[in-house]
């Protein structure tokens, strides 16, 4: 299993300003990313040798009506090579479409 602190630093360095925040909780790394950069983020997480998140587990959403960007879109990925999971979140409003991840997975 990959050390999550090291993975967090690797992801932040590799993705730069696409990562808005990151946290380790419940044995998983969660990163919040810029919604318009989700396709390059997922591609990098899939292809980078330190990550290899090649298994798309699921995508889900949460609604926070009091927020301006009321929706969270959440991607759960697995790296079988490193036996590690990652949660990738982005915030979205009810007007702007989120780019599809279908071309990546």
Short mmCIF file of C-alpha atoms in Angstrom, two decimals:
data_model
loop_
_atom_site.label_atom_id
_atom_site.label_comp_id
_atom_site.label_asym_id
_atom_site.label_seq_id
_atom_site.Cartn_x
_atom_site.Cartn_y
_atom_site.Cartn_z
CA UNK A 1 0.00 0.00 0.00
CA UNK A 2 1.24 3.46 -0.91
CA UNK A 3 1.94 5.94 1.89
CA UNK A 4 -0.94 8.44 1.61
CA UNK A 5 1.15 11.47 2.62
CA UNK A 6 3.65 10.70 -0.12
CA UNK A 7 0.83 10.10 -2.59
CA UNK A 8 -0.80 13.38 -1.61
CA UNK A 9 2.44 15.26 -2.24
CA UNK A 10 2.98 13.45 -5.56
CA UNK A 11 -0.54 14.28 -6.74
CA UNK A 12 -0.23 17.94 -5.69
CA UNK A 13 3.12 18.29 -7.47
CA UNK A 14 1.92 16.50 -10.60
CA UNK A 15 -1.40 18.27 -10.97
CA UNK A 16 -0.43 21.73 -9.75
CA UNK A 17 -3.23 24.29 -9.65
CA UNK A 18 -5.84 21.73 -10.74
CA UNK A 19 -5.84 20.53 -7.11
CA UNK A 20 -7.78 22.97 -4.95
CA UNK A 21 -7.41 21.03 -1.69
CA UNK A 22 -6.44 17.62 -0.36
CA UNK A 23 -7.02 15.66 2.82
CA UNK A 24 -6.38 12.21 4.24
CA UNK A 25 -9.33 10.75 6.16
CA UNK A 26 -10.63 7.24 6.84
CA UNK A 27 -7.60 5.67 5.17
CA UNK A 28 -8.14 7.45 1.84
CA UNK A 29 -6.77 10.48 0.09
CA UNK A 30 -9.41 12.94 -1.08
CA UNK A 31 -8.55 15.68 -3.53
CA UNK A 32 -10.83 18.50 -4.62
CA UNK A 33 -10.13 19.62 -8.17
CA UNK A 34 -11.13 22.31 -10.64
CA UNK A 35 -14.23 20.97 -12.42
CA UNK A 36 -13.08 22.07 -15.86
CA UNK A 37 -9.80 20.14 -15.42
CA UNK A 38 -11.36 16.81 -14.44
CA UNK A 39 -10.43 14.99 -17.68
CA UNK A 40 -6.69 15.83 -17.50
CA UNK A 41 -6.73 15.10 -13.74
CA UNK A 42 -8.25 11.65 -14.21
CA UNK A 43 -5.92 10.94 -17.13
CA UNK A 44 -2.86 11.87 -15.07
CA UNK A 45 -4.04 9.76 -12.12
CA UNK A 46 -4.52 6.81 -14.48
CA UNK A 47 -1.21 7.14 -16.31
CA UNK A 48 1.34 8.36 -13.74
CA UNK A 49 3.51 5.43 -12.55
CA UNK A 50 3.29 6.54 -8.90
CA UNK A 51 -0.52 6.45 -9.12
CA UNK A 52 -1.87 3.99 -11.73
CA UNK A 53 -5.51 4.51 -10.72
CA UNK A 54 -6.73 2.34 -13.58
CA UNK A 55 -9.96 1.08 -12.01
CA UNK A 56 -12.91 3.44 -12.06
CA UNK A 57 -14.96 2.24 -9.09
CA UNK A 58 -17.90 4.65 -9.25
CA UNK A 59 -19.15 8.17 -9.61
CA UNK A 60 -21.71 9.73 -7.32
CA UNK A 61 -23.03 13.11 -6.33
CA UNK A 62 -24.19 15.10 -3.34
CA UNK A 63 -26.48 18.12 -3.27
CA UNK A 64 -25.84 21.05 -0.93
CA UNK A 65 -28.69 23.48 -1.81
CA UNK A 66 -27.33 26.31 0.37
CA UNK A 67 -24.07 26.55 -1.62
CA UNK A 68 -23.64 28.54 -4.83
CA UNK A 69 -22.00 25.50 -6.42
CA UNK A 70 -24.50 23.17 -4.87
CA UNK A 71 -23.35 19.82 -6.28
CA UNK A 72 -20.33 17.68 -5.46
CA UNK A 73 -19.41 15.15 -8.13
CA UNK A 74 -17.30 12.41 -6.56
CA UNK A 75 -15.13 9.87 -8.40
CA UNK A 76 -13.72 6.82 -6.59
CA UNK A 77 -10.66 5.23 -8.18
CA UNK A 78 -8.53 2.20 -7.33
CA UNK A 79 -4.90 1.45 -8.07
CA UNK A 80 -4.55 -2.36 -7.99
CA UNK A 81 -0.79 -2.01 -8.49
CA UNK A 82 -0.43 0.07 -5.32
CA UNK A 83 -3.50 -1.31 -3.49
CA UNK A 84 -4.70 2.26 -2.92
CA UNK A 85 -7.93 4.18 -3.39
CA UNK A 86 -8.44 7.86 -4.06
CA UNK A 87 -11.50 10.08 -3.94
CA UNK A 88 -11.63 12.94 -6.45
CA UNK A 89 -14.25 15.62 -5.84
CA UNK A 90 -15.34 18.68 -7.70
CA UNK A 91 -18.01 21.30 -7.12
CA UNK A 92 -20.54 22.16 -9.80
CA UNK A 93 -23.51 24.46 -10.20
CA UNK A 94 -26.81 23.58 -11.84
CA UNK A 95 -25.96 25.31 -15.14
CA UNK A 96 -22.37 24.54 -16.16
CA UNK A 97 -21.85 20.99 -17.48
CA UNK A 98 -19.05 18.90 -16.00
CA UNK A 99 -16.81 17.34 -18.69
CA UNK A 100 -17.38 13.61 -19.19
CA UNK A 101 -14.82 11.10 -17.94
CA UNK A 102 -15.93 8.52 -20.53
CA UNK A 103 -12.88 9.15 -22.73
CA UNK A 104 -10.55 8.32 -19.82
CA UNK A 105 -12.22 5.16 -18.53
#
